[in-house]
Short mmCIF file of N, CA and C in Angstrom, two decimals:
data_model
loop_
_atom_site.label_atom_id
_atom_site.label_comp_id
_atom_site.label_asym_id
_atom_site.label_seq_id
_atom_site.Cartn_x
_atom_site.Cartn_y
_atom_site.Cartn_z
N UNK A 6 25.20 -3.43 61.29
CA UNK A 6 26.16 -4.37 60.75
C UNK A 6 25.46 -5.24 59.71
N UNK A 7 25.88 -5.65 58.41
CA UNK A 7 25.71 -6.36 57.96
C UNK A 7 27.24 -7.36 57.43
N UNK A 8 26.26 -8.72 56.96
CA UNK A 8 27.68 -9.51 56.33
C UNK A 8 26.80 -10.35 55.00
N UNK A 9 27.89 -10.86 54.38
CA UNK A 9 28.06 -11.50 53.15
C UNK A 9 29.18 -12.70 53.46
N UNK A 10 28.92 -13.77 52.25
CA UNK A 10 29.92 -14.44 52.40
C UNK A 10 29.89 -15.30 50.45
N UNK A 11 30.62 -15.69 50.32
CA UNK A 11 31.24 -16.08 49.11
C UNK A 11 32.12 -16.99 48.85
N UNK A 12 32.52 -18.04 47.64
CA UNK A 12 33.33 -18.95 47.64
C UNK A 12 34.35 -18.09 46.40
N UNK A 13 35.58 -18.61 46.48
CA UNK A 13 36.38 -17.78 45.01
C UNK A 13 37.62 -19.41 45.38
N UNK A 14 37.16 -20.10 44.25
CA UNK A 14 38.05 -21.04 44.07
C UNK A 14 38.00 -22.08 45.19
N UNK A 15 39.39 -22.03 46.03
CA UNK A 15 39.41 -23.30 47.56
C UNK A 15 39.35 -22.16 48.62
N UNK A 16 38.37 -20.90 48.91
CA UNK A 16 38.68 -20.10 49.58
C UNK A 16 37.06 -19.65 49.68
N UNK A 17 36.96 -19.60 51.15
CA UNK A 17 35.55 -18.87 51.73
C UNK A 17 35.71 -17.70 52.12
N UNK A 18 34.90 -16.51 51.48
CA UNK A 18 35.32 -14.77 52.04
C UNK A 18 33.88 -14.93 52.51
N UNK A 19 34.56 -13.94 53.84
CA UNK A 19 33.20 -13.74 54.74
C UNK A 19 33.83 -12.49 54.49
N UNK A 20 32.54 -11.47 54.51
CA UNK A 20 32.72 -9.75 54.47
C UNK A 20 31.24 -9.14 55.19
N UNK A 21 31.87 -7.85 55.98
CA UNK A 21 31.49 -7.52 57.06
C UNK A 21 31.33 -5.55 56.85
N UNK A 22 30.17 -5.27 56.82
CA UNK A 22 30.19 -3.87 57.07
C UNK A 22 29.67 -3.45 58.98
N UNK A 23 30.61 -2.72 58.96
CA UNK A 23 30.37 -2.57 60.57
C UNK A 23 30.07 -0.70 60.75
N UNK A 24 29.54 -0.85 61.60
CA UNK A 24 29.42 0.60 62.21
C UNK A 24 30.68 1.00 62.70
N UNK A 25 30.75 2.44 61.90
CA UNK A 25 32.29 3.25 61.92
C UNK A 25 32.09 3.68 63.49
N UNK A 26 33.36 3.58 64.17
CA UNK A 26 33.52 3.37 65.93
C UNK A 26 33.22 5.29 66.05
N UNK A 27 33.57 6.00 65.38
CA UNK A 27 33.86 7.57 66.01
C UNK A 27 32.99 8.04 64.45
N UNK A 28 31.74 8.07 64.06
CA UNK A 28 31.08 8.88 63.35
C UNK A 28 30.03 8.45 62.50
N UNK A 29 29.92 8.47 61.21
CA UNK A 29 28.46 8.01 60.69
C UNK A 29 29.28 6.99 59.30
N UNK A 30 28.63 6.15 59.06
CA UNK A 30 29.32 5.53 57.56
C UNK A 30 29.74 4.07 58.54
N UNK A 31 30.33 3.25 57.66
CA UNK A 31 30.73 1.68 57.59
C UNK A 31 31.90 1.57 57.33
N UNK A 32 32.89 0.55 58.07
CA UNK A 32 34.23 0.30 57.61
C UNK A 32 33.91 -1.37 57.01
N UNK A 33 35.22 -1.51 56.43
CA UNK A 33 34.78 -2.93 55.89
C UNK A 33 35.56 -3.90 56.57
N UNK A 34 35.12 -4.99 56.44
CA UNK A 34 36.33 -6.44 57.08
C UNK A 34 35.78 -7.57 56.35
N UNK A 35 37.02 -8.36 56.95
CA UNK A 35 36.98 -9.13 55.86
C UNK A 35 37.67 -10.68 56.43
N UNK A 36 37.20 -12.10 55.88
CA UNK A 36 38.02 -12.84 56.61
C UNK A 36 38.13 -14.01 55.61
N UNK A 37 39.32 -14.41 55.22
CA UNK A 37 39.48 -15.23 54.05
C UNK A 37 39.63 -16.55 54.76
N UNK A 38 39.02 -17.53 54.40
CA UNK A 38 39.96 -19.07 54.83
C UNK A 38 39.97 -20.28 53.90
N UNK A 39 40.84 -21.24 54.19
CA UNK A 39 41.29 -21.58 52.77
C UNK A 39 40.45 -22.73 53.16
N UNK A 40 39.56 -23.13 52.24
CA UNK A 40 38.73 -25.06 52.28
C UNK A 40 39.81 -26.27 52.51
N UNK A 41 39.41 -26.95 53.48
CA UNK A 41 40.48 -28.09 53.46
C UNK A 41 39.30 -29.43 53.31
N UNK A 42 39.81 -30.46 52.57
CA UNK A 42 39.12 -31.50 52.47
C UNK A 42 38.98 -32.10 53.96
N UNK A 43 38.40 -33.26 54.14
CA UNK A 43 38.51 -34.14 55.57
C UNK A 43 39.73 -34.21 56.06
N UNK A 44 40.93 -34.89 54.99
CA UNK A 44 41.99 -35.78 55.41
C UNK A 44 43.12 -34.71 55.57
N UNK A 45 42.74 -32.70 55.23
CA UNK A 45 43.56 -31.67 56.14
C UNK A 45 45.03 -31.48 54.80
N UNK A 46 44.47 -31.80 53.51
CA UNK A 46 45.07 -31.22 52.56
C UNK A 46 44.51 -29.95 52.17
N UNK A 47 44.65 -29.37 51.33
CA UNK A 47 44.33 -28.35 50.62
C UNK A 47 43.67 -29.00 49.42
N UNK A 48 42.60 -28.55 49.08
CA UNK A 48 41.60 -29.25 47.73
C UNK A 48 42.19 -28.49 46.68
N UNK A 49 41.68 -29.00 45.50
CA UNK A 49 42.06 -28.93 44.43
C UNK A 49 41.12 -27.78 43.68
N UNK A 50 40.90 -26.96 43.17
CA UNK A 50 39.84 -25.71 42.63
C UNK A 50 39.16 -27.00 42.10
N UNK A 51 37.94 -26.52 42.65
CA UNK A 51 36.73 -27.25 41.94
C UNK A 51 36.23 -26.92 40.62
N UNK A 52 36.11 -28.32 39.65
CA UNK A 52 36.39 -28.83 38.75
C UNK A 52 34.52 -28.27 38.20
N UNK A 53 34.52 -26.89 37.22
CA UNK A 53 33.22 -26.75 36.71
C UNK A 53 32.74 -25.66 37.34
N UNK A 54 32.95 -25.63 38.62
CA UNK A 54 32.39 -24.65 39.06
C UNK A 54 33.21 -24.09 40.60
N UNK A 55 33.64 -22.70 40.17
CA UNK A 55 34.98 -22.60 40.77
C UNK A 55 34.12 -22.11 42.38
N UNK A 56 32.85 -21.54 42.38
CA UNK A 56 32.37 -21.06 43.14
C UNK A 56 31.40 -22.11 44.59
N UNK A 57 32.20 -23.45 44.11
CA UNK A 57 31.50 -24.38 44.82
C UNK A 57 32.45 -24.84 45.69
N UNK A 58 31.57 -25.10 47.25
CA UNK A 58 32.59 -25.35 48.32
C UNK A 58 32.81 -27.09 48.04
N UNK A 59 34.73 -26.93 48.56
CA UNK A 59 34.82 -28.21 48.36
C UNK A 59 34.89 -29.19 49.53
N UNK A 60 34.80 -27.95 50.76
CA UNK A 60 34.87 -28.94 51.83
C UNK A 60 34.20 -27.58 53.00
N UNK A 61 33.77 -28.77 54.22
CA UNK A 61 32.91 -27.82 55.34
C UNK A 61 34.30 -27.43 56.05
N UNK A 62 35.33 -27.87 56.35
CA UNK A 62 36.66 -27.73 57.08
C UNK A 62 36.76 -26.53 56.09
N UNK A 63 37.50 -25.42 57.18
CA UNK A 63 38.26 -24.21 56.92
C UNK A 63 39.30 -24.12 57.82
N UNK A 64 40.48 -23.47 57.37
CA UNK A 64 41.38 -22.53 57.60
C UNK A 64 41.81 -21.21 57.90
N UNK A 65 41.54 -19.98 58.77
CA UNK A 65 41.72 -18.93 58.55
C UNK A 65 42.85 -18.39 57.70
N UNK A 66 42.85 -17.78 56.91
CA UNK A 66 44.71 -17.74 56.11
C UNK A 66 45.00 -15.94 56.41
N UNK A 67 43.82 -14.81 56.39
CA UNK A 67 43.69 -13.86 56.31
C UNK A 67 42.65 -13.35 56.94
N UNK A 68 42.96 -11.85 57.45
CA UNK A 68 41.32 -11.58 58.38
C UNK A 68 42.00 -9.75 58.43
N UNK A 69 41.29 -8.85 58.38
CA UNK A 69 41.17 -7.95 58.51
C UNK A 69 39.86 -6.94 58.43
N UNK A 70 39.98 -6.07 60.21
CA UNK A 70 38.74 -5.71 60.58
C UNK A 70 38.47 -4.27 60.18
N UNK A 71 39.22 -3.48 59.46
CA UNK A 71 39.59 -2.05 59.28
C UNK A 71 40.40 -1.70 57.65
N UNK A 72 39.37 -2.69 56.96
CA UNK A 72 40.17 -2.35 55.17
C UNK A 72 40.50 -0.86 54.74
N UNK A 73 40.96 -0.62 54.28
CA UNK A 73 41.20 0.74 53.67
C UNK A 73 41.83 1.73 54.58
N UNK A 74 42.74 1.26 56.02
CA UNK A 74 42.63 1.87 56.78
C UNK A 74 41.76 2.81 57.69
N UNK A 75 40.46 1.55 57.60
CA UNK A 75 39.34 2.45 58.67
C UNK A 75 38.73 3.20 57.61
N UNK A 76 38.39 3.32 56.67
CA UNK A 76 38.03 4.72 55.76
C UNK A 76 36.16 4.34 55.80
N UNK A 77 35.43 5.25 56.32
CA UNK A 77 34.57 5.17 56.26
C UNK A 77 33.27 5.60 54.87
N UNK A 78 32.89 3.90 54.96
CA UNK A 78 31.86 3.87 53.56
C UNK A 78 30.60 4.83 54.07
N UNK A 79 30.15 5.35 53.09
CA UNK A 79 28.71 5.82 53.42
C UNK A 79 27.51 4.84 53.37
N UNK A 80 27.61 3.90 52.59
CA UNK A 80 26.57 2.92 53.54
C UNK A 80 27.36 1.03 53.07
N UNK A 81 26.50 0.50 54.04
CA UNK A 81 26.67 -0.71 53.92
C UNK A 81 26.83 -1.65 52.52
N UNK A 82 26.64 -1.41 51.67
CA UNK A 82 26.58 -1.97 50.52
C UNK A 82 27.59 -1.44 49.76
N UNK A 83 28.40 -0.58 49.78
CA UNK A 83 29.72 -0.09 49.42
C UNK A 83 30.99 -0.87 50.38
N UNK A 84 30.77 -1.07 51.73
CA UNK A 84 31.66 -1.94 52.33
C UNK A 84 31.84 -2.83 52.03
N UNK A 85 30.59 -3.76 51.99
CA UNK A 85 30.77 -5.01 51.45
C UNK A 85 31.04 -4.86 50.17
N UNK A 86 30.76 -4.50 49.46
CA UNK A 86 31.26 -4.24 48.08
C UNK A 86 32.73 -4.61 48.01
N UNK A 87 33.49 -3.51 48.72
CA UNK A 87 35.12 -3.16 48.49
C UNK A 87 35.85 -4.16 49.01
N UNK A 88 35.00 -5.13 50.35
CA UNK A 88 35.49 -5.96 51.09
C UNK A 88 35.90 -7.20 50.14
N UNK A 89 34.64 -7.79 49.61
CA UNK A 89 33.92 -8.42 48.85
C UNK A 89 35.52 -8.40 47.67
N UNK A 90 35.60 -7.31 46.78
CA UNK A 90 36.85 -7.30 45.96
C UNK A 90 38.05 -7.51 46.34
N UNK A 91 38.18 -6.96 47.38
CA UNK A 91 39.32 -6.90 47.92
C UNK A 91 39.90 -8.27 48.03
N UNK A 92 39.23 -9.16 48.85
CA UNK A 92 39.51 -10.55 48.86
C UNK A 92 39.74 -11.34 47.79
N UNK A 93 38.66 -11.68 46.46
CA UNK A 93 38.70 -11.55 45.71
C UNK A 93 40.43 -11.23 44.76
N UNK A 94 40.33 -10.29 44.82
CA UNK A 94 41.43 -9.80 44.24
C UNK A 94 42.85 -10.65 44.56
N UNK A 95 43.24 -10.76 46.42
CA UNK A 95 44.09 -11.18 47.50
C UNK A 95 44.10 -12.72 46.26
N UNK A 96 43.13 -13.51 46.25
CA UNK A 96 43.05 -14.87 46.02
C UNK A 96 43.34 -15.19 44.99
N UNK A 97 42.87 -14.43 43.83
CA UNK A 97 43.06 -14.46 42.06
C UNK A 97 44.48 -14.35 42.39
N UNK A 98 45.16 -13.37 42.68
CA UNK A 98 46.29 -13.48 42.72
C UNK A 98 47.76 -13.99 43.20
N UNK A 99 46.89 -14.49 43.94
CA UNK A 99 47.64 -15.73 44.72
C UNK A 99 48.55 -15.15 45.62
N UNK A 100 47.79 -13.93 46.32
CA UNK A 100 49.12 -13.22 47.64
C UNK A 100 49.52 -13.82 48.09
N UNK A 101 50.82 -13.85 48.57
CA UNK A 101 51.77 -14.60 49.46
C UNK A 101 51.01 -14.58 50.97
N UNK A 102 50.27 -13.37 51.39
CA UNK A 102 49.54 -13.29 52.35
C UNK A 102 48.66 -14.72 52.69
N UNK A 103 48.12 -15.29 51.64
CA UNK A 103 47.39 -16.23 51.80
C UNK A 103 48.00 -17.47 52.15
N UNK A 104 49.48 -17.24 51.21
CA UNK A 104 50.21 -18.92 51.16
C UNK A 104 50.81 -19.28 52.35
N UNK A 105 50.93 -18.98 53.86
CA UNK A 105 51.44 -19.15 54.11
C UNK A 105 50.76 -20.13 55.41
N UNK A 106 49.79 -20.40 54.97
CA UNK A 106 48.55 -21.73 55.41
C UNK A 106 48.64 -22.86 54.28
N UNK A 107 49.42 -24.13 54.81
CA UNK A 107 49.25 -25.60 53.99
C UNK A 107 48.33 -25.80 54.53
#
């Protein structure tokens, strides 16, 4: 197993390559949560540098342990990779998946 983790805007991605349960290779996961300041608003994208946390308080908003439907990576650094985008991607775009954590 390995993991990674990352800031993308008011949002912490943790990403996870795990050992595939029935054979050889890595599935990916993934767990998004949204930064909340102290006072349990939602912060504002940090101003300069989007990749900076704006608060130690989190939110889970999203979490999935089996991306791609289970599809097994051949190694660890391709999971996290896809995981890694995937989220990424979820947040730039502002999925509804995410919004549904004030």
């Amino acid at each position: 197993m390995q993991f990674d983790e990352c800031f993308e805007g008011g949002y912490r991605i943790f990403v996870g390559a795990l050992d595939a349960p029935r054979g050889e290779g890595y599935i990916a996961a993934v767990v998004v949560s949204r930064l909340l300041p102290d006072d349990g608003r939602a912060p504002p994208a940090a101003e300069g540098n989007a990749n900076a946390p704006t608060s130690r308080r989190a939110r889970e908003v999203w979490r999935d342990d089996s991306l791609a439907c289970g599809y097994r990576w051949p190694t660890p650094e391709a999971a996290l990779h896809y995981a890694k985008n995937r989220a990424r991607e979820m947040v730039r775009k502002a999925s509804p998946i995410l919004a549904h954590v004030a």
